Each structure stands twice: as structure tokens, then as C-alpha cells.
Coordinates of C-alpha atoms in Angstrom, one line a residue:
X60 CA 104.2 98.8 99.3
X61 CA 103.8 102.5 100.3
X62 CA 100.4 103.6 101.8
X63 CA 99.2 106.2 99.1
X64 CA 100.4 103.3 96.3
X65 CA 98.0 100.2 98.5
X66 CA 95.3 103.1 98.6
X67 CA 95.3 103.5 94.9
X68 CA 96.0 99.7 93.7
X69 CA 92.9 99.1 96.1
X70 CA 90.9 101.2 94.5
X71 CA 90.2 102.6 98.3
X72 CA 90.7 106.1 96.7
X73 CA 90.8 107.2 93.4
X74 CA 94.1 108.8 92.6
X75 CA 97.6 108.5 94.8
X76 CA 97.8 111.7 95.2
X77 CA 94.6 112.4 97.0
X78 CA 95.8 109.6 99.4
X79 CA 98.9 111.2 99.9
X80 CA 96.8 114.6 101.1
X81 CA 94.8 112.1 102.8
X82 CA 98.0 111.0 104.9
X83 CA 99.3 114.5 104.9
X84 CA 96.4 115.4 106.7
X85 CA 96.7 112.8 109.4
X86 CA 93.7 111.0 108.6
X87 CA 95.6 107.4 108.3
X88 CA 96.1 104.8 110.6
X89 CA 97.9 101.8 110.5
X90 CA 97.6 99.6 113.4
X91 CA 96.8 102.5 115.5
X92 CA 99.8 104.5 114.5
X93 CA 99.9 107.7 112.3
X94 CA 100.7 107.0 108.9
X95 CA 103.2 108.8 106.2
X96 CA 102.0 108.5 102.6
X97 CA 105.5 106.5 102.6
X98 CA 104.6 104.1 105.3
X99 CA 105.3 101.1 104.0
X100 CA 101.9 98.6 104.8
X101 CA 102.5 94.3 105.3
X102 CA 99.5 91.6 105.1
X103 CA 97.4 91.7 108.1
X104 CA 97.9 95.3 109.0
X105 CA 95.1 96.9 110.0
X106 CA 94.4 100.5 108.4
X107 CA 92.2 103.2 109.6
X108 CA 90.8 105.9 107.2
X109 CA 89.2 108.8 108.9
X110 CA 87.2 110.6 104.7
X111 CA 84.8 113.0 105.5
X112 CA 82.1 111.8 108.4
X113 CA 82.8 108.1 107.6
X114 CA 85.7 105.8 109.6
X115 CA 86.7 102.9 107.7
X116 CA 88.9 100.2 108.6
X117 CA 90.3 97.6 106.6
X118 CA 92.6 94.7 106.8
X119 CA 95.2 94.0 104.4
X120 CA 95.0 90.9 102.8
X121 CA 97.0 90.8 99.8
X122 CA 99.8 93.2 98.6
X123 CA 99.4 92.3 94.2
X124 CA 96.1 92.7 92.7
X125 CA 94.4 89.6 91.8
X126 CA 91.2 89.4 89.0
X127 CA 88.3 89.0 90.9
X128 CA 89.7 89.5 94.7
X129 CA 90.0 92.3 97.1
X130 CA 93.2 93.4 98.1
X131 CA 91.6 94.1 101.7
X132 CA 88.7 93.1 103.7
X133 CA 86.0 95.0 105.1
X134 CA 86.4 95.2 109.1
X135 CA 83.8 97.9 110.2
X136 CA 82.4 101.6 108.7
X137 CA 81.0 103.4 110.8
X138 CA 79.5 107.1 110.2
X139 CA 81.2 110.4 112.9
X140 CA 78.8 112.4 114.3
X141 CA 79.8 116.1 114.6

């Protein structure tokens, strides 16, 4: 599954599209490495998201939406000073 499309499903961000500009803008990580909005993201990569002041990282758990499970688990948020 693309990057922008795993944002989305995951309810991470609100519309693909932003998380495409959010990729665009180099703010993405996965597994240290800049990310495309077409990188294509596995179960148990770990992604970095660098919105605003906050850094969030996340592991991939599943790639299908499930009722009543995350698609991703919570590794650390942690608040940029400028």
C-alpha cells in the first residue's frame, strides 16, 4: 500500500492528498529513509511524521482496516522546540 493511501486508511491524516504534500514536503520517514507519497509501506515498518512542532512515529501493524483495531501502533510523540 502507498504511503499517502496507509496515511489516509489510518486515519493518521485526514485526506490523501494532504499526505501526499506532506511527503512532497519531505516530512516522511520510513525506516529512516525519505519517503515518496508512492513509497510503498510493509508490516513492521517504522514511519516518521515530522506535522507542525510534533514528531510522531508509528509502527505498521496491519495493511486492511479492521473494526475495532489500529492499523498502527503508537511508538513515541514527542513535541520540536524551535
Amino acid at each position: 500500500m502507498r504511503i499517502d493511501k496507509f496515511l489516509k486508511v489510518s486515519r493518521m491524516i485526514k485526506r490523501r492528498t494532504v499526505a501526499k504534500n506532506v511527503a512532497d514536503a519531505q516530512r516522511i520517514f520510513i525506516n529512516g529513509l525519505l519517503a515518496k507519497p508512492s513509497k510503498e509501506v510493509k508490516i513492521g515498518d517504522l514511519i516518521e511524521l515530522h506535522l507542525g512542532l510534533k514528531v510522531i512515529t508509528i509502527k505498521v501493524v496491519s495493511l486492511t482496516q479492521l473494526k475495532d483495531q489500529d492499523m498502527y501502533e503508537l511508538i513515541s510523540e514527542e513535541k520540536r522546540s524551535l
